[in-house]
Amino acid sequence: MNETQIILAVLFPATALLSVAIGVRVIKSTAPGEQRKGADIEALAERENRYAVLVTMLLIGLLAITLFFIPYGEGAEDDAQQVTVEAFQYGWKVTPSNIQAGRQIEFRLRSQDVQHGFGVYQGDKLIKQVQVPANTPGSDDPLGPEQRMVLTLDEPGTYRIACLEFCGSGHHLMVGEFEVVG
Ligand code: CUA
């Protein structure tokens, strides 16, 4: 299992179940039945405080763990190969189109027009994708803001690019490819 699969298979269901358990607990604690027992208010308050501390610690713990799985803002290593990608209606310009296998790639992506989605495929499998922001209408700059995506491709071969954001009547034609050499 890779990191994403662990999150989807374990952490996400665990968090969902925990949320349900906490929800049930809260609903039960506010039910008239429990209040009528003439409970000791101070003991209840103390118990709720303990729960609040526990839940807060759990949430902070989960945040701390999952923060490291966020795939954005990842910086490239100093010796990464830089690949410039220009997105346009309807195609991709990748420079250089020959990329080395096993070495980190820093894609630098910009759009000539509207927002596009840069998806890299190996065969039918989507490896990674990122959005390419639109160029501001009326801007003097022929290209929009830069987006970056860091990726290492270990297997040589032809990788396909597909646009993953609807960008006009030719969106489905917006495909491309690049070579990764060993
Ligand atoms: Cu570009 Cu869809």
Tab-separated table of C-alpha atoms and ligand atoms in Angstrom:
chain	number	residue	atom	x	y	z
A	1	MET	CA	0.000	0.000	0.000
A	2	ASN	CA	1.266	3.450	-0.821
A	3	GLU	CA	0.584	6.519	1.316
A	4	THR	CA	-2.587	7.532	-0.510
A	5	GLN	CA	-4.023	4.026	-0.199
A	6	ILE	CA	-3.296	3.979	3.523
A	7	ILE	CA	-5.108	7.296	3.935
A	8	LEU	CA	-8.109	6.135	1.916
A	9	ALA	CA	-8.310	2.646	3.408
A	10	VAL	CA	-7.448	3.331	7.053
A	11	LEU	CA	-7.244	6.948	8.173
A	12	PHE	CA	-10.289	8.255	6.327
A	13	PRO	CA	-12.700	5.507	7.524
A	14	ALA	CA	-11.211	5.712	11.029
A	15	THR	CA	-11.834	9.463	11.137
A	16	ALA	CA	-15.363	9.009	9.776
A	17	LEU	CA	-16.156	6.316	12.381
A	18	LEU	CA	-14.700	8.446	15.154
A	19	SER	CA	-16.841	11.383	14.032
A	20	VAL	CA	-19.959	9.208	14.105
A	21	ALA	CA	-19.047	7.879	17.562
A	22	ILE	CA	-18.532	11.395	18.873
A	23	GLY	CA	-21.795	12.514	17.251
A	24	VAL	CA	-23.741	9.670	18.873
A	25	ARG	CA	-22.115	10.448	22.197
A	26	VAL	CA	-23.110	14.127	21.960
A	27	ILE	CA	-26.692	13.324	20.941
A	28	LYS	CA	-27.044	10.821	23.765
A	29	SER	CA	-25.617	13.240	26.304
A	30	THR	CA	-28.213	15.862	25.382
A	31	ALA	CA	-31.150	13.427	25.366
A	32	PRO	CA	-33.841	14.217	27.988
A	33	GLY	CA	-33.535	10.722	29.454
A	34	GLU	CA	-30.025	11.252	30.709
A	35	GLN	CA	-30.787	14.680	32.118
A	36	ARG	CA	-33.731	13.378	34.108
A	37	LYS	CA	-31.514	11.031	36.057
A	38	GLY	CA	-30.802	14.069	38.214
A	39	ALA	CA	-27.153	13.801	37.387
A	40	ASP	CA	-24.320	15.386	39.230
A	41	ILE	CA	-23.701	18.463	37.069
A	42	GLU	CA	-20.111	18.920	38.196
A	43	ALA	CA	-19.185	15.326	37.443
A	44	LEU	CA	-20.787	15.651	33.993
A	45	ALA	CA	-18.927	18.879	33.289
A	46	GLU	CA	-15.662	17.291	34.341
A	47	ARG	CA	-16.321	14.311	32.071
A	48	GLU	CA	-17.138	16.584	29.150
A	49	ASN	CA	-13.951	18.545	29.740
A	50	ARG	CA	-11.979	15.318	29.618
A	51	TYR	CA	-13.669	14.422	26.328
A	52	ALA	CA	-12.966	17.872	24.934
A	53	VAL	CA	-9.278	17.547	25.765
A	54	LEU	CA	-9.165	14.023	24.311
A	55	VAL	CA	-10.909	15.027	21.074
A	56	THR	CA	-8.731	18.129	20.680
A	57	MET	CA	-5.574	16.074	21.169
A	58	LEU	CA	-6.811	13.481	18.674
A	59	LEU	CA	-7.582	16.139	16.061
A	60	ILE	CA	-4.216	17.845	16.533
A	61	GLY	CA	-2.516	14.435	16.264
A	62	LEU	CA	-4.410	13.586	13.058
A	63	LEU	CA	-3.589	16.993	11.603
A	64	ALA	CA	0.104	16.547	12.435
A	65	ILE	CA	0.196	13.099	10.812
A	66	THR	CA	-1.796	13.913	7.668
A	67	LEU	CA	-0.021	17.224	7.000
A	68	PHE	CA	2.929	15.266	5.678
A	69	PHE	CA	0.766	13.591	3.017
A	70	ILE	CA	-0.307	16.821	1.342
A	71	PRO	CA	1.099	16.574	-2.195
A	72	TYR	CA	1.269	20.330	-2.788
A	73	GLY	CA	4.067	22.791	-2.212
A	74	GLU	CA	6.674	20.073	-2.559
A	75	GLY	CA	10.009	21.605	-3.488
A	76	ALA	CA	12.274	20.043	-6.042
A	77	GLU	CA	15.820	18.959	-5.305
A	78	ASP	CA	18.650	21.133	-6.574
A	79	ASP	CA	19.592	18.729	-9.356
A	80	ALA	CA	16.011	18.225	-10.573
A	81	GLN	CA	15.463	18.518	-14.321
A	82	GLN	CA	13.230	21.399	-15.233
A	83	VAL	CA	10.518	20.833	-17.775
A	84	THR	CA	8.483	23.744	-19.056
A	85	VAL	CA	4.892	23.068	-20.048
A	86	GLU	CA	2.686	25.493	-21.918
A	87	ALA	CA	-0.999	24.668	-21.972
A	88	PHE	CA	-3.284	26.089	-24.653
A	89	GLN	CA	-6.602	25.444	-26.356
A	90	TYR	CA	-6.029	22.669	-27.369
A	91	GLY	CA	-2.646	21.167	-26.748
A	92	TRP	CA	0.552	21.001	-24.766
A	93	LYS	CA	4.047	22.251	-25.483
A	94	VAL	CA	6.583	20.347	-23.402
A	95	THR	CA	10.217	21.518	-23.373
A	96	PRO	CA	12.387	19.520	-23.445
A	97	SER	CA	10.339	16.541	-24.544
A	98	ASN	CA	13.116	14.111	-23.609
A	99	ILE	CA	13.266	13.502	-19.899
A	100	GLN	CA	15.625	11.291	-17.883
A	101	ALA	CA	14.259	8.385	-15.904
A	102	GLY	CA	14.951	8.138	-12.183
A	103	ARG	CA	15.735	11.813	-11.793
A	104	GLN	CA	13.369	14.262	-10.200
A	105	ILE	CA	11.375	16.393	-12.634
A	106	GLU	CA	10.068	19.823	-11.817
A	107	PHE	CA	7.270	20.653	-14.224
A	108	ARG	CA	6.731	24.387	-14.580
A	109	LEU	CA	3.299	24.885	-16.031
A	110	ARG	CA	1.625	27.963	-17.447
A	111	SER	CA	-1.457	28.532	-19.567
A	112	GLN	CA	-1.843	30.722	-22.643
A	113	ASP	CA	-5.570	31.053	-22.087
A	114	VAL	CA	-8.084	29.362	-19.775
A	115	GLN	CA	-7.551	26.999	-16.858
A	116	HIS	CA	-6.455	23.477	-17.778
A	117	GLY	CA	-5.705	20.299	-15.862
A	118	PHE	CA	-2.310	18.667	-16.419
A	119	GLY	CA	-2.617	14.909	-15.941
A	120	VAL	CA	0.324	12.538	-16.505
A	121	TYR	CA	-0.529	8.959	-17.475
A	122	GLN	CA	1.512	5.795	-17.714
A	123	GLY	CA	-0.652	3.625	-19.945
A	124	ASP	CA	-4.158	4.061	-18.543
A	125	LYS	CA	-2.964	4.898	-15.061
A	126	LEU	CA	-3.076	8.483	-13.858
A	127	ILE	CA	0.155	9.139	-11.994
A	128	LYS	CA	-0.250	12.727	-10.892
A	129	GLN	CA	-2.203	15.799	-11.868
A	130	VAL	CA	-2.290	19.481	-11.140
A	131	GLN	CA	-4.292	22.459	-12.308
A	132	VAL	CA	-2.796	25.059	-14.588
A	133	PRO	CA	-4.279	28.453	-13.706
A	134	ALA	CA	-5.860	30.651	-16.377
A	135	ASN	CA	-4.131	33.655	-17.834
A	136	THR	CA	-5.747	36.899	-16.724
A	137	PRO	CA	-7.804	38.383	-19.589
A	138	GLY	CA	-6.246	41.585	-20.899
A	139	SER	CA	-2.904	40.815	-19.274
A	140	ASP	CA	0.263	41.884	-21.079
A	141	ASP	CA	1.872	38.592	-20.129
A	142	PRO	CA	1.149	35.957	-22.792
A	143	LEU	CA	1.147	33.300	-20.051
A	144	GLY	CA	-0.732	32.946	-16.790
A	145	PRO	CA	0.661	32.302	-13.302
A	146	GLU	CA	3.088	29.419	-12.906
A	147	GLN	CA	2.113	26.141	-11.327
A	148	ARG	CA	4.700	23.534	-10.360
A	149	MET	CA	4.550	19.791	-10.058
A	150	VAL	CA	7.379	17.592	-8.807
A	151	LEU	CA	7.542	14.000	-9.949
A	152	THR	CA	10.092	11.239	-10.485
A	153	LEU	CA	9.462	8.716	-13.258
A	154	ASP	CA	11.598	5.603	-12.806
A	155	GLU	CA	10.476	3.682	-15.888
A	156	PRO	CA	11.591	4.793	-19.345
A	157	GLY	CA	8.871	4.997	-21.965
A	158	THR	CA	6.217	7.211	-23.453
A	159	TYR	CA	4.018	9.014	-20.964
A	160	ARG	CA	0.726	10.539	-21.981
A	161	ILE	CA	-0.703	13.887	-20.989
A	162	ALA	CA	-4.433	14.562	-20.860
A	163	CYS	CA	-6.265	17.720	-19.879
A	164	LEU	CA	-8.393	17.037	-16.820
A	165	GLU	CA	-10.336	20.277	-16.668
A	166	PHE	CA	-13.097	21.128	-19.135
A	167	CYS	CA	-11.671	24.004	-21.133
A	168	GLY	CA	-13.830	24.305	-24.236
A	169	SER	CA	-15.176	22.452	-27.247
A	170	GLY	CA	-11.821	20.814	-27.968
A	171	HIS	CA	-11.085	19.727	-24.408
A	172	HIS	CA	-11.165	16.041	-25.352
A	173	LEU	CA	-8.513	16.684	-28.020
A	174	MET	CA	-6.115	18.207	-25.521
A	175	VAL	CA	-3.738	15.287	-25.209
A	176	GLY	CA	0.006	15.028	-25.575
A	177	GLU	CA	2.970	12.888	-24.666
A	178	PHE	CA	6.594	12.994	-23.673
A	179	GLU	CA	9.448	10.514	-23.643
A	180	VAL	CA	11.302	9.361	-20.587
A	181	VAL	CA	14.685	7.834	-21.451
A	182	GLY	CA	16.783	5.490	-19.322
B	1	CUA	CU1	-7.568	21.946	-21.479
B	1	CUA	CU2	-9.453	20.672	-21.001
